[in-house]
Short mmCIF file of C-alpha atoms in Angstrom, two decimals:
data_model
loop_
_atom_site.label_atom_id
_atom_site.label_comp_id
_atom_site.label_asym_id
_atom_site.label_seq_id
_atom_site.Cartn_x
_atom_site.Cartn_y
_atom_site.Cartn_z
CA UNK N 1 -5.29 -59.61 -77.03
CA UNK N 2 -7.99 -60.52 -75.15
CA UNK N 3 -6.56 -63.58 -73.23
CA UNK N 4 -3.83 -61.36 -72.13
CA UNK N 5 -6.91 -58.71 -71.14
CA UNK N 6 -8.60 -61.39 -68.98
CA UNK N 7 -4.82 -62.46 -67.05
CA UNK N 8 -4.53 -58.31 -66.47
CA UNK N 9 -8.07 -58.35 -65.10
CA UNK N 10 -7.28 -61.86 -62.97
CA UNK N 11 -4.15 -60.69 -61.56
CA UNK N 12 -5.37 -56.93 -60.27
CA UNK N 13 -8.36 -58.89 -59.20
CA UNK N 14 -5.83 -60.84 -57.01
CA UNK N 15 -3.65 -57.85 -55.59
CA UNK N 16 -6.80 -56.40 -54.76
CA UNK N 17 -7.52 -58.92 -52.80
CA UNK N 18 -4.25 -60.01 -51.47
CA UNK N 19 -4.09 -55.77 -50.43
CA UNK N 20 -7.46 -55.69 -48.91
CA UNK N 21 -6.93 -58.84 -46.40
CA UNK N 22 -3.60 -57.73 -45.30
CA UNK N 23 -5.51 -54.03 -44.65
CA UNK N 24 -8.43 -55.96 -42.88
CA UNK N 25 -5.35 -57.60 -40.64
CA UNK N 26 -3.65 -55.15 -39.94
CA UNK N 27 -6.42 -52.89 -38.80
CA UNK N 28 -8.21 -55.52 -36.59
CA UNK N 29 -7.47 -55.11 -33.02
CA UNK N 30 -5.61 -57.88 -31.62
CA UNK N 31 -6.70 -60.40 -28.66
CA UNK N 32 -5.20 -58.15 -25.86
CA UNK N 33 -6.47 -54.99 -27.33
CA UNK N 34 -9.84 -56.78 -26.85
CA UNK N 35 -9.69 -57.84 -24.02
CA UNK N 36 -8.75 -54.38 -22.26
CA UNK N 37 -11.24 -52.43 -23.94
CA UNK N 38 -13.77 -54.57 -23.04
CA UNK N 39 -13.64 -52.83 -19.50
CA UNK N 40 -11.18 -49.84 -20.04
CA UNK N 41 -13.79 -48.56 -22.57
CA UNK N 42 -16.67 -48.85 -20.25
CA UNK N 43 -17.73 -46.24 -16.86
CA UNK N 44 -17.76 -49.34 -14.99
CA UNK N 45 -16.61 -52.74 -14.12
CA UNK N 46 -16.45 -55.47 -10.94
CA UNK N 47 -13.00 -57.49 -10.20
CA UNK N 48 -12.76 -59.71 -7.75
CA UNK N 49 -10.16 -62.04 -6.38
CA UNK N 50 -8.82 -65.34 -4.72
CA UNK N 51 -5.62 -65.39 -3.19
CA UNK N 52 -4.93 -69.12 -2.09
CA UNK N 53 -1.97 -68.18 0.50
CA UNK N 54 -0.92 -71.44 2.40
CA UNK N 55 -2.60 -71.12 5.61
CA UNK N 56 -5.54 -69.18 4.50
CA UNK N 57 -7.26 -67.80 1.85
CA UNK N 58 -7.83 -63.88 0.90
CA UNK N 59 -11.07 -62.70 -1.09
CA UNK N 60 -11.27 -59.33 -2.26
CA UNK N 61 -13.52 -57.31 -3.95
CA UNK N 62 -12.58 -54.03 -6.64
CA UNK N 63 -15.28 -51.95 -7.80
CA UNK N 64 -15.61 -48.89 -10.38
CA UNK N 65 -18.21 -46.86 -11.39
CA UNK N 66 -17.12 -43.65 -13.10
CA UNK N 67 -15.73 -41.29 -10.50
CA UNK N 68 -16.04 -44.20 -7.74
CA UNK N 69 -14.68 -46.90 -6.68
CA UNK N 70 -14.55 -49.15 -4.42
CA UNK N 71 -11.76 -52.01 -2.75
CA UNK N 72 -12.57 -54.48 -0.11
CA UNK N 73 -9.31 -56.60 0.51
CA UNK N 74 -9.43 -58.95 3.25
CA UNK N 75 -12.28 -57.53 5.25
CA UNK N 76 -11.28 -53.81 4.76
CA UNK N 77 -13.49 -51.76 2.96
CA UNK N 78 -12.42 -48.56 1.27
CA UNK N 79 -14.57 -45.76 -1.20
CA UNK N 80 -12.65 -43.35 -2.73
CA UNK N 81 -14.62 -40.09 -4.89
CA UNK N 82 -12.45 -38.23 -7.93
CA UNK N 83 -14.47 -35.04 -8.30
CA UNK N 84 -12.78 -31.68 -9.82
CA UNK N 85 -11.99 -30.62 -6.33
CA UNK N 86 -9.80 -33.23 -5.59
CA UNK N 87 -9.79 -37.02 -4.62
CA UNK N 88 -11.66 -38.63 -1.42
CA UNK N 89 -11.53 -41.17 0.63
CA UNK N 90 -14.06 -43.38 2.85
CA UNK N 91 -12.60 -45.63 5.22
CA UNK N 92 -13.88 -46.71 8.94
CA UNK N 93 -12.26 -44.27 12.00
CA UNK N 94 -10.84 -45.80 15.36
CA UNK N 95 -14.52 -45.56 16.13
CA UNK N 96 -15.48 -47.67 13.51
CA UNK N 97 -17.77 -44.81 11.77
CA UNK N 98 -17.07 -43.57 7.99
CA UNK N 99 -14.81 -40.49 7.89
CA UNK N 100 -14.21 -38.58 4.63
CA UNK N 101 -10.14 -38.00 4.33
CA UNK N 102 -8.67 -35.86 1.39
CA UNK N 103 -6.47 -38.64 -0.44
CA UNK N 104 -3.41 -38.15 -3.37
CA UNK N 105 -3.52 -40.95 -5.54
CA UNK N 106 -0.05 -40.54 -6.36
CA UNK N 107 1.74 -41.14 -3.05
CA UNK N 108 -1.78 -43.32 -1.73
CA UNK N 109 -3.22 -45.20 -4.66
CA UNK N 110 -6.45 -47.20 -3.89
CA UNK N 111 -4.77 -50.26 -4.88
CA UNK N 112 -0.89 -50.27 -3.73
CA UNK N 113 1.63 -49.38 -7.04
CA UNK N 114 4.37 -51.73 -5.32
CA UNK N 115 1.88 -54.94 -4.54
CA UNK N 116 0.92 -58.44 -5.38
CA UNK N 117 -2.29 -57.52 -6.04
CA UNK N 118 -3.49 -56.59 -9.28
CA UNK N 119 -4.36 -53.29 -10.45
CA UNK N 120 -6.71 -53.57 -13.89
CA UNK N 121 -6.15 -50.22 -14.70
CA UNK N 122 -2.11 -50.70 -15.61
CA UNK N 123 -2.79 -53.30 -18.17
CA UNK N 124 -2.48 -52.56 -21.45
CA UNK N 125 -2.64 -54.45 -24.78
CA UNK N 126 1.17 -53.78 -25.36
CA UNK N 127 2.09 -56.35 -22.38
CA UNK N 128 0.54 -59.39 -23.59
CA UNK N 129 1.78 -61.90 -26.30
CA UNK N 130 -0.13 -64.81 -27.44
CA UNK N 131 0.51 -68.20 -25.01
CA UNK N 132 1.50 -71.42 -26.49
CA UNK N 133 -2.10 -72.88 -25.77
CA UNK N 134 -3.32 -69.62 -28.12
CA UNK N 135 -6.18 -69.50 -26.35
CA UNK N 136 -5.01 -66.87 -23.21
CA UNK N 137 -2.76 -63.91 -23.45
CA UNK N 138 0.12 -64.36 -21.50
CA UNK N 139 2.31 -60.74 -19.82
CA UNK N 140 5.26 -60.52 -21.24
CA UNK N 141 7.94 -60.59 -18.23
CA UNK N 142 9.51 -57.36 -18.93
CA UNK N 143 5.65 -55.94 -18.04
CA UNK N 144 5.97 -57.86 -14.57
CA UNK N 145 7.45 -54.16 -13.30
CA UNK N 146 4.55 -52.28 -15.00
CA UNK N 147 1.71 -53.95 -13.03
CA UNK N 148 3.59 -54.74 -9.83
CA UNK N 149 6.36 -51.85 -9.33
CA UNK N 150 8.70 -53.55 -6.37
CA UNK N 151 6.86 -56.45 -6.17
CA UNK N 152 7.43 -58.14 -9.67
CA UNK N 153 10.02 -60.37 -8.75
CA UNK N 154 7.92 -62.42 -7.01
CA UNK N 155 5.51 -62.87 -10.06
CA UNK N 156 6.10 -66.32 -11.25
CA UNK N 157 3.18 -66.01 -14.45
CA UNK N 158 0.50 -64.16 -15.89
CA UNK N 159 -2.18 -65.18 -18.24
CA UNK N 160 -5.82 -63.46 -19.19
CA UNK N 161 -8.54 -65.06 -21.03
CA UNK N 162 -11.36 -63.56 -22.52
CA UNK N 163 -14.90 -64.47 -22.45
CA UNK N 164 -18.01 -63.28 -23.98
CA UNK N 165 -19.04 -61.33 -21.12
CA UNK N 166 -16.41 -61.31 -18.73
CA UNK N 167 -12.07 -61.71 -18.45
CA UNK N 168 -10.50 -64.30 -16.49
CA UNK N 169 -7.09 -63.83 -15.46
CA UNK N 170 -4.47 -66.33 -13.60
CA UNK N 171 -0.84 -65.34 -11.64
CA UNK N 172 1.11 -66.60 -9.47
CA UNK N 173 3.87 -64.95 -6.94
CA UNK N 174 6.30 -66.07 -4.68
CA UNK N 175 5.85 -65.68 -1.31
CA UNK N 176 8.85 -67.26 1.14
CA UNK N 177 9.25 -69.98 -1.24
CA UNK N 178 5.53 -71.10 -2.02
CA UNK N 179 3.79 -70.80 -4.87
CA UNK N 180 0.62 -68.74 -4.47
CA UNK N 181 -1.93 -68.54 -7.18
CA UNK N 182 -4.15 -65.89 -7.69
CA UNK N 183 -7.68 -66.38 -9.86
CA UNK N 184 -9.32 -62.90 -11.13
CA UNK N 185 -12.66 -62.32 -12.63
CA UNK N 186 -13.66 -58.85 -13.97
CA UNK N 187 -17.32 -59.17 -15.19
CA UNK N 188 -20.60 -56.92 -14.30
CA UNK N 189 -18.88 -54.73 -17.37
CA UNK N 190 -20.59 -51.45 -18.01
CA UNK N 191 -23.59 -52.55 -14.63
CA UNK N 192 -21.99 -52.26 -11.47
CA UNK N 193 -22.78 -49.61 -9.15
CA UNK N 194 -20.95 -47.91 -6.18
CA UNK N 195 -22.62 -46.00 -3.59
CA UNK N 196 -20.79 -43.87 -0.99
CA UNK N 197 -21.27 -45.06 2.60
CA UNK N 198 -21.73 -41.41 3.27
#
């Protein structure tokens, strides 16, 4: 009786834990989930970006910090303010002085819905799938649309790594037949400021 006691005990011992790791896996968040809380979750973050066109290259700069933000895309700067009255913008006049312009993100996002450039704040987890390497997270194609509305035929590929401190993502798009990559860092997670240049 009490050998068949001590197999009882062994084997609930074992569904126990058989029950508990597949618990523990299932409720651990995945790579991608990672990844995009590690600035989605935060007030603010810093992205900025190479675009190696053919005959020159474009560096751009994509700030957040709360209710602000900031873009800087081959040597235009923009601001923009989200306050409960409404949404601002701060961009250089004819003059070239700061002007304060009311601004609908709907119809004039920051960061254009239909472009090559990337827009962190349409990724989610959902899009990405494990790459062959299994180190990066690759988009899934059928998420090309998601990120870059009109524009997502041109994207050739789309991979994210994360780091300890920072995300590292690499694309390329079609542009009249050459292949233009595109390297993105976001980093300075939960420390970057904006100021308003007014």
């Amino acid at each position: 009786m009490n050998n068949r006691l001590y197999v009882l005990k062994r084997s609930l011992i074992g569904l126990t834990l058989v029950f508990s790791m597949a618990l523990l896996i299932a409720c651990s968040n995945s790579p991608s989930e990672e990844a995009i809380a590690m600035y989605k979750d935060k007030e603010s973050y810093t992205m900025s970006m190479t675009i190696e066109l053919p005959d020159y290259t474009i560096e751009s700069l994509y700030k957040i910090d709360g209710n602000l933000s900031y873009f800087l895309f081959d040597d235009e700067a923009m601001y923009q303010e989200e306050t409960e009255e409404g949404i601002y913008r701060y961009s250089k006049n004819v003059v070239n002085s700061w002007e304060k312009t009311d601004a609908d993100e709907e119809t004039d996002s920051l960061i254009s819905n239909d472009s090559v450039v990337l827009n962190p704040q349409k990724l989610e987890s959902s899009m990405f799938e494990i790459a062959e390497d299994e180190r990066s997270m690759k988009l899934k194609e059928k998420s090309y649309e998601d990120v870059f509305g009109e524009k997502s035929g041109a994207i050739l590929s789309f991979f994210m790594i994360k780091h300890d401190d920072h995300l590292s993502i690499h694309y390329t798009f079609n542009q009249e037949g050459n292949e233009v990559p595109v390297e993105v860092t976001i980093d300075a997670i939960g420390s970057t400021e904006v100021t308003l240049p007014i």
